[in-house]
mmCIF file of C-alpha atoms and ligand atoms in Angstrom:
data_model
loop_
_atom_site.group_PDB
_atom_site.id
_atom_site.type_symbol
_atom_site.label_atom_id
_atom_site.label_comp_id
_atom_site.label_asym_id
_atom_site.label_seq_id
_atom_site.Cartn_x
_atom_site.Cartn_y
_atom_site.Cartn_z
ATOM 1 C CA UNK Z 1 -39.440 29.791 13.919
ATOM 2 C CA UNK Z 2 -35.733 28.795 14.805
ATOM 3 C CA UNK Z 3 -33.882 25.701 13.447
ATOM 4 C CA UNK Z 4 -34.504 22.957 16.028
ATOM 5 C CA UNK Z 5 -31.216 21.065 15.797
ATOM 6 C CA UNK Z 6 -31.994 18.782 18.690
ATOM 7 C CA UNK Z 7 -35.243 17.718 16.882
ATOM 8 C CA UNK Z 8 -33.479 17.098 13.564
ATOM 9 C CA UNK Z 9 -30.653 15.037 15.100
ATOM 10 C CA UNK Z 10 -33.432 13.036 16.828
ATOM 11 C CA UNK Z 11 -35.036 12.541 13.400
ATOM 12 C CA UNK Z 12 -31.719 11.554 11.914
ATOM 13 C CA UNK Z 13 -31.016 9.001 14.569
ATOM 14 C CA UNK Z 14 -34.493 7.579 14.104
ATOM 15 C CA UNK Z 15 -33.742 7.333 10.386
ATOM 16 C CA UNK Z 16 -32.595 3.869 9.184
ATOM 17 C CA UNK Z 17 -28.786 4.029 9.071
ATOM 18 C CA UNK Z 18 -28.548 3.186 5.206
ATOM 19 C CA UNK Z 19 -31.069 5.946 4.278
ATOM 20 C CA UNK Z 20 -28.998 8.470 6.208
ATOM 21 C CA UNK Z 21 -25.900 7.322 4.361
ATOM 22 C CA UNK Z 22 -27.509 7.517 0.926
ATOM 23 C CA UNK Z 23 -28.629 11.042 1.735
ATOM 24 C CA UNK Z 24 -25.078 11.842 2.754
ATOM 25 C CA UNK Z 25 -23.767 10.449 -0.534
ATOM 26 C CA UNK Z 26 -26.331 12.438 -2.560
ATOM 27 C CA UNK Z 27 -25.396 15.618 -0.698
ATOM 28 C CA UNK Z 28 -21.695 15.000 -1.269
ATOM 29 C CA UNK Z 29 -22.126 14.302 -5.001
ATOM 30 C CA UNK Z 30 -24.285 17.398 -5.327
ATOM 31 C CA UNK Z 31 -21.670 19.518 -3.544
ATOM 32 C CA UNK Z 32 -18.935 18.143 -5.815
ATOM 33 C CA UNK Z 33 -20.896 18.760 -9.033
ATOM 34 C CA UNK Z 34 -21.604 22.312 -7.863
ATOM 35 C CA UNK Z 35 -17.898 22.774 -7.335
ATOM 36 C CA UNK Z 36 -17.091 21.065 -10.695
ATOM 37 C CA UNK Z 37 -19.640 23.223 -12.520
ATOM 38 C CA UNK Z 38 -18.229 26.473 -11.277
ATOM 39 C CA UNK Z 39 -14.569 25.370 -11.517
ATOM 40 C CA UNK Z 40 -12.806 27.685 -14.019
ATOM 41 C CA UNK Z 41 -12.141 25.731 -17.226
ATOM 42 C CA UNK Z 42 -8.600 25.643 -18.571
ATOM 43 C CA UNK Z 43 -8.420 25.183 -22.343
ATOM 44 C CA UNK Z 44 -5.359 24.775 -24.553
ATOM 45 C CA UNK Z 45 -5.589 26.401 -28.016
ATOM 46 C CA UNK Z 46 -3.040 25.314 -30.620
ATOM 47 C CA UNK Z 47 -3.246 27.901 -33.417
ATOM 48 C CA UNK Z 48 -1.459 27.539 -36.760
ATOM 49 C CA UNK Z 49 0.039 31.018 -36.814
ATOM 50 C CA UNK Z 50 -0.929 34.461 -38.135
ATOM 51 C CA UNK Z 51 -0.498 33.999 -41.895
ATOM 52 C CA UNK Z 52 -3.623 35.932 -42.897
ATOM 53 C CA UNK Z 53 -6.192 38.492 -41.723
ATOM 54 C CA UNK Z 54 -8.577 35.545 -41.557
ATOM 55 C CA UNK Z 55 -6.355 33.644 -39.117
ATOM 56 C CA UNK Z 56 -5.965 36.686 -36.890
ATOM 57 C CA UNK Z 57 -9.754 37.123 -36.816
ATOM 58 C CA UNK Z 58 -10.169 33.492 -35.749
ATOM 59 C CA UNK Z 59 -7.614 33.881 -32.961
ATOM 60 C CA UNK Z 60 -9.347 37.016 -31.685
ATOM 61 C CA UNK Z 61 -12.746 35.287 -31.793
ATOM 62 C CA UNK Z 62 -11.499 32.367 -29.669
ATOM 63 C CA UNK Z 63 -9.515 34.522 -27.257
ATOM 64 C CA UNK Z 64 -12.385 36.981 -26.900
ATOM 65 C CA UNK Z 65 -14.906 34.234 -26.198
ATOM 66 C CA UNK Z 66 -12.599 32.650 -23.602
ATOM 67 C CA UNK Z 67 -12.376 35.965 -21.755
ATOM 68 C CA UNK Z 68 -16.141 36.464 -21.993
ATOM 69 C CA UNK Z 69 -16.763 33.006 -20.459
ATOM 70 C CA UNK Z 70 -14.031 33.283 -17.821
ATOM 71 C CA UNK Z 71 -12.048 30.436 -19.356
ATOM 72 C CA UNK Z 72 -8.350 30.185 -18.646
ATOM 73 C CA UNK Z 73 -6.950 29.945 -22.210
ATOM 74 C CA UNK Z 74 -3.463 28.603 -22.878
ATOM 75 C CA UNK Z 75 -2.572 29.901 -26.355
ATOM 76 C CA UNK Z 76 0.153 28.530 -28.620
ATOM 77 C CA UNK Z 77 1.193 29.956 -32.035
ATOM 78 C CA UNK Z 78 2.787 27.172 -34.080
ATOM 79 C CA UNK Z 79 4.371 29.432 -36.721
ATOM 80 C CA UNK Z 80 2.882 27.183 -39.464
ATOM 81 C CA UNK Z 81 4.748 24.092 -38.174
ATOM 82 C CA UNK Z 82 2.945 20.838 -37.302
ATOM 83 C CA UNK Z 83 5.757 19.744 -34.970
ATOM 84 C CA UNK Z 84 5.141 22.902 -32.902
ATOM 85 C CA UNK Z 85 1.443 22.054 -32.667
ATOM 86 C CA UNK Z 86 2.252 18.512 -31.523
ATOM 87 C CA UNK Z 87 4.653 19.921 -28.921
ATOM 88 C CA UNK Z 88 1.966 22.358 -27.731
ATOM 89 C CA UNK Z 89 -0.633 19.564 -27.410
ATOM 90 C CA UNK Z 90 1.805 17.494 -25.311
ATOM 91 C CA UNK Z 91 2.393 20.541 -23.097
ATOM 92 C CA UNK Z 92 -1.381 21.016 -22.671
ATOM 93 C CA UNK Z 93 -1.602 17.309 -21.720
ATOM 94 C CA UNK Z 94 1.113 17.763 -19.096
ATOM 95 C CA UNK Z 95 -0.725 20.817 -17.752
ATOM 96 C CA UNK Z 96 -3.903 18.724 -17.383
ATOM 97 C CA UNK Z 97 -6.127 21.098 -19.356
ATOM 98 C CA UNK Z 98 -9.895 20.434 -19.471
ATOM 99 C CA UNK Z 99 -10.107 20.606 -23.272
ATOM 100 C CA UNK Z 100 -8.015 21.312 -26.381
ATOM 101 C CA UNK Z 101 -8.923 23.478 -29.368
ATOM 102 C CA UNK Z 102 -6.835 22.588 -32.416
ATOM 103 C CA UNK Z 103 -6.623 24.323 -35.802
ATOM 104 C CA UNK Z 104 -4.605 21.618 -37.612
ATOM 105 C CA UNK Z 105 -2.154 23.101 -40.131
ATOM 106 C CA UNK Z 106 -2.245 19.940 -42.305
ATOM 107 C CA UNK Z 107 -4.576 16.913 -42.608
ATOM 108 C CA UNK Z 108 -2.277 14.028 -41.693
ATOM 109 C CA UNK Z 109 0.186 13.044 -38.945
ATOM 110 C CA UNK Z 110 -2.062 13.574 -35.880
ATOM 111 C CA UNK Z 111 -2.828 9.985 -34.783
ATOM 112 C CA UNK Z 112 0.027 9.411 -32.261
ATOM 113 C CA UNK Z 113 -0.481 12.612 -30.255
ATOM 114 C CA UNK Z 114 -4.298 12.429 -30.402
ATOM 115 C CA UNK Z 115 -4.141 8.867 -29.062
ATOM 116 C CA UNK Z 116 -2.290 10.255 -26.020
ATOM 117 C CA UNK Z 117 -4.978 12.933 -25.605
ATOM 118 C CA UNK Z 118 -7.740 10.342 -25.898
ATOM 119 C CA UNK Z 119 -6.115 8.186 -23.186
ATOM 120 C CA UNK Z 120 -6.243 11.255 -20.939
ATOM 121 C CA UNK Z 121 -9.960 11.637 -21.783
ATOM 122 C CA UNK Z 122 -9.459 15.280 -22.849
ATOM 123 C CA UNK Z 123 -11.943 16.433 -25.517
ATOM 124 C CA UNK Z 124 -10.432 17.808 -28.770
ATOM 125 C CA UNK Z 125 -12.348 20.478 -30.684
ATOM 126 C CA UNK Z 126 -11.083 20.909 -34.250
ATOM 127 C CA UNK Z 127 -11.652 24.385 -35.673
ATOM 128 C CA UNK Z 128 -11.651 25.440 -39.327
ATOM 129 C CA UNK Z 129 -9.537 22.584 -40.760
ATOM 130 C CA UNK Z 130 -10.268 18.854 -40.734
ATOM 131 C CA UNK Z 131 -7.842 15.948 -40.320
ATOM 132 C CA UNK Z 132 -7.449 12.482 -41.816
ATOM 133 C CA UNK Z 133 -7.481 9.819 -39.095
ATOM 134 C CA UNK Z 134 -8.383 6.116 -39.245
ATOM 135 C CA UNK Z 135 -10.226 6.443 -35.913
ATOM 136 C CA UNK Z 136 -12.692 9.354 -35.834
ATOM 137 C CA UNK Z 137 -13.004 9.059 -32.033
ATOM 138 C CA UNK Z 138 -9.580 10.728 -31.809
ATOM 139 C CA UNK Z 139 -11.375 14.070 -31.921
ATOM 140 C CA UNK Z 140 -14.692 15.189 -30.429
ATOM 141 C CA UNK Z 141 -16.063 17.531 -33.079
ATOM 142 C CA UNK Z 142 -15.063 19.623 -36.113
ATOM 143 C CA UNK Z 143 -16.390 23.179 -36.617
ATOM 144 C CA UNK Z 144 -15.536 24.381 -40.134
ATOM 145 C CA UNK Z 145 -16.705 25.546 -43.533
ATOM 146 C CA UNK Z 146 -17.237 23.305 -46.567
ATOM 147 C CA UNK Z 147 -14.064 24.081 -48.520
ATOM 148 C CA UNK Z 148 -15.058 22.014 -51.578
ATOM 149 C CA UNK Z 149 -18.270 24.051 -51.835
ATOM 150 C CA UNK Z 150 -16.259 27.288 -51.486
ATOM 151 C CA UNK Z 151 -13.997 26.280 -54.374
ATOM 152 C CA UNK Z 152 -17.019 25.290 -56.476
ATOM 153 C CA UNK Z 153 -18.777 28.609 -55.780
ATOM 154 C CA UNK Z 154 -15.630 30.534 -56.820
ATOM 155 C CA UNK Z 155 -15.335 28.426 -59.993
ATOM 156 C CA UNK Z 156 -18.995 28.843 -60.935
ATOM 157 C CA UNK Z 157 -18.799 32.622 -60.410
ATOM 158 C CA UNK Z 158 -15.657 32.857 -62.588
ATOM 159 C CA UNK Z 159 -17.065 30.602 -65.329
ATOM 160 C CA UNK Z 160 -20.060 32.959 -65.603
ATOM 161 C CA UNK Z 161 -17.869 36.100 -65.533
ATOM 162 C CA UNK Z 162 -15.597 34.750 -68.304
ATOM 163 C CA UNK Z 163 -18.491 33.263 -70.290
ATOM 164 C CA UNK Z 164 -16.845 29.859 -69.984
ATOM 165 C CA UNK Z 165 -13.633 30.875 -71.794
ATOM 166 C CA UNK Z 166 -10.143 31.919 -70.582
ATOM 167 C CA UNK Z 167 -6.799 31.091 -68.967
ATOM 168 C CA UNK Z 168 -6.637 30.929 -65.185
ATOM 169 C CA UNK Z 169 -3.678 30.934 -62.821
ATOM 170 C CA UNK Z 170 -4.211 29.434 -59.349
ATOM 171 C CA UNK Z 171 -2.628 30.482 -56.051
ATOM 172 C CA UNK Z 172 -2.931 27.461 -53.775
ATOM 173 C CA UNK Z 173 -2.951 27.453 -49.981
ATOM 174 C CA UNK Z 174 -0.518 25.616 -47.689
ATOM 175 C CA UNK Z 175 0.389 22.201 -49.183
ATOM 176 C CA UNK Z 176 -1.397 19.394 -47.303
ATOM 177 C CA UNK Z 177 -3.887 21.749 -45.622
ATOM 178 C CA UNK Z 178 -7.585 20.807 -45.838
ATOM 179 C CA UNK Z 179 -8.687 24.155 -47.349
ATOM 180 C CA UNK Z 180 -5.974 24.004 -50.032
ATOM 181 C CA UNK Z 181 -6.820 20.411 -51.025
ATOM 182 C CA UNK Z 182 -10.599 20.940 -51.021
ATOM 183 C CA UNK Z 183 -10.750 24.443 -52.550
ATOM 184 C CA UNK Z 184 -8.691 23.120 -55.463
ATOM 185 C CA UNK Z 185 -11.004 20.104 -55.825
ATOM 186 C CA UNK Z 186 -14.204 22.184 -55.742
ATOM 187 C CA UNK Z 187 -12.867 24.775 -58.197
ATOM 188 C CA UNK Z 188 -11.756 22.084 -60.675
ATOM 189 C CA UNK Z 189 -15.227 20.478 -60.433
ATOM 190 C CA UNK Z 190 -16.775 23.787 -61.548
ATOM 191 C CA UNK Z 191 -14.138 24.461 -64.235
ATOM 192 C CA UNK Z 192 -14.438 20.932 -65.649
ATOM 193 C CA UNK Z 193 -17.946 21.821 -66.819
ATOM 194 C CA UNK Z 194 -16.453 24.574 -69.042
ATOM 195 C CA UNK Z 195 -13.985 23.167 -71.614
ATOM 196 C CA UNK Z 196 -13.055 26.730 -72.644
ATOM 197 C CA UNK Z 197 -11.579 27.398 -69.207
ATOM 198 C CA UNK Z 198 -7.988 26.264 -68.512
ATOM 199 C CA UNK Z 199 -5.837 26.401 -65.373
ATOM 200 C CA UNK Z 200 -2.477 27.215 -67.013
ATOM 201 C CA UNK Z 201 -0.427 27.703 -63.840
ATOM 202 C CA UNK Z 202 -0.936 26.528 -60.251
ATOM 203 C CA UNK Z 203 1.409 26.931 -57.282
ATOM 204 C CA UNK Z 204 1.279 27.475 -53.507
ATOM 205 C CA UNK Z 205 1.322 30.994 -52.112
ATOM 206 C CA UNK Z 206 1.196 29.597 -48.574
ATOM 207 C CA UNK Z 207 -1.911 31.630 -47.725
ATOM 208 C CA UNK Z 208 0.216 34.798 -47.309
ATOM 209 C CA UNK Z 209 0.060 38.158 -49.093
ATOM 210 C CA UNK Z 210 3.827 38.343 -49.697
ATOM 211 C CA UNK Z 211 4.074 34.842 -51.212
ATOM 212 C CA UNK Z 212 0.912 35.470 -53.227
ATOM 213 C CA UNK Z 213 2.594 38.557 -54.733
ATOM 214 C CA UNK Z 214 5.841 36.741 -55.416
ATOM 215 C CA UNK Z 215 4.187 33.778 -57.186
ATOM 216 C CA UNK Z 216 1.875 36.060 -59.209
ATOM 217 C CA UNK Z 217 4.946 38.021 -60.380
ATOM 218 C CA UNK Z 218 6.417 34.750 -61.628
ATOM 219 C CA UNK Z 219 3.126 33.788 -63.342
ATOM 220 C CA UNK Z 220 2.987 37.176 -65.131
ATOM 221 C CA UNK Z 221 6.641 36.930 -66.144
ATOM 222 C CA UNK Z 222 5.992 33.477 -67.617
ATOM 223 C CA UNK Z 223 2.534 34.068 -69.143
ATOM 224 C CA UNK Z 224 2.105 37.873 -69.454
ATOM 225 C CA UNK Z 225 -1.136 38.872 -71.239
ATOM 226 C CA UNK Z 226 -2.061 35.199 -71.674
ATOM 227 C CA UNK Z 227 -3.543 35.343 -68.117
ATOM 228 C CA UNK Z 228 -7.290 36.193 -67.995
ATOM 229 C CA UNK Z 229 -7.975 35.415 -64.348
ATOM 230 C CA UNK Z 230 -6.394 34.518 -61.034
ATOM 231 C CA UNK Z 231 -8.048 32.194 -58.499
ATOM 232 C CA UNK Z 232 -6.574 32.530 -55.000
ATOM 233 C CA UNK Z 233 -7.405 30.110 -52.181
ATOM 234 C CA UNK Z 234 -7.543 33.099 -49.795
ATOM 235 C CA UNK Z 235 -7.957 36.886 -49.897
ATOM 236 C CA UNK Z 236 -4.475 37.649 -48.570
ATOM 237 C CA UNK Z 237 -2.812 35.924 -51.549
ATOM 238 C CA UNK Z 238 -5.282 37.695 -53.881
ATOM 239 C CA UNK Z 239 -4.320 41.095 -52.409
ATOM 240 C CA UNK Z 240 -0.656 40.240 -53.023
ATOM 241 C CA UNK Z 241 -1.510 39.195 -56.603
ATOM 242 C CA UNK Z 242 -3.317 42.526 -57.147
ATOM 243 C CA UNK Z 243 -0.108 44.371 -56.201
ATOM 244 C CA UNK Z 244 1.874 42.250 -58.679
ATOM 245 C CA UNK Z 245 -0.687 42.874 -61.462
ATOM 246 C CA UNK Z 246 -0.535 46.649 -60.888
ATOM 247 C CA UNK Z 247 3.282 46.622 -60.812
ATOM 248 C CA UNK Z 248 3.155 44.773 -64.148
ATOM 249 C CA UNK Z 249 1.185 47.746 -65.524
ATOM 250 C CA UNK Z 250 -2.101 45.857 -65.798
ATOM 251 C CA UNK Z 251 -5.512 46.631 -64.227
ATOM 252 C CA UNK Z 252 -6.578 44.070 -61.595
ATOM 253 C CA UNK Z 253 -10.334 43.422 -61.759
ATOM 254 C CA UNK Z 254 -10.423 44.471 -65.440
ATOM 255 C CA UNK Z 255 -7.436 43.165 -67.450
ATOM 256 C CA UNK Z 256 -7.193 40.207 -65.070
ATOM 257 C CA UNK Z 257 -10.264 38.994 -63.111
ATOM 258 C CA UNK Z 258 -9.445 38.230 -59.461
ATOM 259 C CA UNK Z 259 -11.474 35.698 -57.416
ATOM 260 C CA UNK Z 260 -10.661 34.511 -53.875
ATOM 261 C CA UNK Z 261 -11.989 33.075 -50.616
ATOM 262 C CA UNK Z 262 -12.330 34.320 -47.001
ATOM 263 C CA UNK Z 263 -14.326 37.582 -47.118
ATOM 264 C CA UNK Z 264 -11.996 39.658 -44.961
ATOM 265 C CA UNK Z 265 -12.335 43.465 -44.768
ATOM 266 C CA UNK Z 266 -9.353 43.973 -47.105
ATOM 267 C CA UNK Z 267 -11.158 41.995 -49.792
ATOM 268 C CA UNK Z 268 -14.252 44.196 -49.541
ATOM 269 C CA UNK Z 269 -12.098 47.336 -49.755
ATOM 270 C CA UNK Z 270 -10.431 45.904 -52.898
ATOM 271 C CA UNK Z 271 -13.871 45.100 -54.389
ATOM 272 C CA UNK Z 272 -15.113 48.632 -53.690
ATOM 273 C CA UNK Z 273 -11.916 49.873 -55.402
ATOM 274 C CA UNK Z 274 -12.727 47.624 -58.388
ATOM 275 C CA UNK Z 275 -9.495 45.600 -58.047
ATOM 276 C CA UNK Z 276 -10.975 42.337 -56.690
ATOM 277 C CA UNK Z 277 -14.037 40.908 -58.433
ATOM 278 C CA UNK Z 278 -15.442 38.315 -56.045
ATOM 279 C CA UNK Z 279 -14.764 36.663 -52.681
ATOM 280 C CA UNK Z 280 -16.424 33.590 -51.192
ATOM 281 C CA UNK Z 281 -16.872 34.078 -47.470
ATOM 282 C CA UNK Z 282 -15.332 31.639 -44.953
ATOM 283 C CA UNK Z 283 -16.410 32.655 -41.465
ATOM 284 C CA UNK Z 284 -13.528 32.715 -38.913
ATOM 285 C CA UNK Z 285 -15.645 33.727 -35.902
ATOM 286 C CA UNK Z 286 -15.651 30.206 -34.458
ATOM 287 C CA UNK Z 287 -15.069 31.111 -30.768
ATOM 288 C CA UNK Z 288 -18.702 30.858 -29.559
ATOM 289 C CA UNK Z 289 -19.302 27.489 -31.258
ATOM 290 C CA UNK Z 290 -15.997 26.084 -29.965
ATOM 291 C CA UNK Z 291 -16.775 26.947 -26.326
ATOM 292 C CA UNK Z 292 -20.405 25.849 -26.659
ATOM 293 C CA UNK Z 293 -19.052 22.435 -27.690
ATOM 294 C CA UNK Z 294 -16.578 22.330 -24.779
ATOM 295 C CA UNK Z 295 -19.227 23.307 -22.220
ATOM 296 C CA UNK Z 296 -21.654 20.733 -23.622
ATOM 297 C CA UNK Z 297 -19.076 17.939 -23.464
ATOM 298 C CA UNK Z 298 -18.048 18.966 -19.948
ATOM 299 C CA UNK Z 299 -21.578 18.344 -18.643
ATOM 300 C CA UNK Z 300 -21.849 15.050 -20.504
ATOM 301 C CA UNK Z 301 -23.973 16.232 -23.423
ATOM 302 C CA UNK Z 302 -23.170 14.809 -26.882
ATOM 303 C CA UNK Z 303 -22.189 17.190 -29.693
ATOM 304 C CA UNK Z 304 -22.475 16.628 -33.471
ATOM 305 C CA UNK Z 305 -19.298 15.188 -35.046
ATOM 306 C CA UNK Z 306 -19.244 18.010 -37.576
ATOM 307 C CA UNK Z 307 -20.720 21.515 -37.682
ATOM 308 C CA UNK Z 308 -20.555 23.152 -41.112
ATOM 309 C CA UNK Z 309 -20.540 26.959 -41.008
ATOM 310 C CA UNK Z 310 -22.652 28.611 -43.734
ATOM 311 C CA UNK Z 311 -20.810 30.825 -46.253
ATOM 312 C CA UNK Z 312 -21.922 33.363 -48.879
ATOM 313 C CA UNK Z 313 -20.558 34.717 -52.183
ATOM 314 C CA UNK Z 314 -19.900 38.471 -52.434
ATOM 315 C CA UNK Z 315 -18.943 40.377 -55.590
ATOM 316 C CA UNK Z 316 -18.429 44.015 -56.553
ATOM 317 C CA UNK Z 317 -22.180 44.517 -57.111
ATOM 318 C CA UNK Z 318 -22.882 44.228 -53.356
ATOM 319 C CA UNK Z 319 -19.523 45.139 -51.788
ATOM 320 C CA UNK Z 320 -20.305 48.800 -51.087
ATOM 321 C CA UNK Z 321 -23.624 47.931 -49.394
ATOM 322 C CA UNK Z 322 -22.142 45.137 -47.294
ATOM 323 C CA UNK Z 323 -18.704 46.439 -46.288
ATOM 324 C CA UNK Z 324 -20.021 48.442 -43.295
ATOM 325 C CA UNK Z 325 -21.564 45.381 -41.654
ATOM 326 C CA UNK Z 326 -18.555 43.085 -41.955
ATOM 327 C CA UNK Z 327 -17.329 41.844 -38.579
ATOM 328 C CA UNK Z 328 -13.843 40.734 -39.657
HETATM 329 O O1 GYE P 1 -8.967 30.536 -45.607
HETATM 330 C C1 GYE P 1 -6.860 31.289 -44.762
HETATM 331 C C2 GYE P 1 -6.053 30.792 -43.590
HETATM 332 O O2 GYE P 1 -8.001 27.407 -42.565
HETATM 333 C C3 GYE P 1 -9.959 28.288 -43.488
HETATM 334 O O3 GYE P 1 -6.448 29.434 -43.403
HETATM 335 C C4 GYE P 1 -8.584 28.571 -43.003
HETATM 336 C C5 GYE P 1 -7.699 29.240 -44.007
HETATM 337 C C6 GYE P 1 -8.171 30.603 -44.481
HETATM 338 O O4 GYE P 1 -4.728 30.932 -43.803
HETATM 339 O O5 GYE P 1 -6.922 32.668 -44.823
#
């Protein structure tokens, strides 16, 4: 049964001229959306840097997911500098990317560049750190953990371990960064309930192992055996502090209790070795959720303004059982 073109053109010509045109328009729109749907997405990813094992795991998760989904990813490492992230976002704008993934190093200073992105109607997916803006429409969605809750969980665990009594030194994250501000707030909320617990020293270790070691050395020099515990805003700083404690001839995990946040493999190894006591997980594997959000926005679906990733507390009592199943 061949295709009778003469018959169909006859039908077409008998068709009322407007109906034919509307069919033509529908067909054209359909063809375009097919083409739009299978057009390879280009996404710009402005990453903070590689300051910790956690950050590297996040980068790998986003890069890996881009490859899996055939997305053309433009990656920029800002070396911890906001001005480099702003430069990268302007470059992505000039390149006409389809979407931008941003891990903002600090909370403030984003309004001018995000206004430019909004004018270009390019969706902005914030990963792991939030920002302070007067107009929330300057970003599409935030995918992150609840840092205040993480700090509170660490504080509650330590308060129990120390029976509500002791001197704590705190290694803070990058000044002005959402996790540093909120993990401090949450921890102090938990400590405030225990008058016997005191934060005697608190300083930034910039989320790095080397700075964590350096600052802990200074704390030990200043306070010596007066220190009962160290609270680090991330595992990398805690691992640096453990080195400093050992070099000071003390036993980390025993003489000085060590609590931190992230849940990276190195932290589990230190817990199994008895040197770290507890870590509060902060999941860096945000690639799938970030690209789900981009794909949803690209086909006109709405996405929640905020997606909070669930975290767990791990201490030495479970470390050996869990370490084998850790993905980062
Ligand atoms: O805890 C730390 C990294 O923004 C949640 O940044 C992230 C933090 C993470 O440097 O390891």
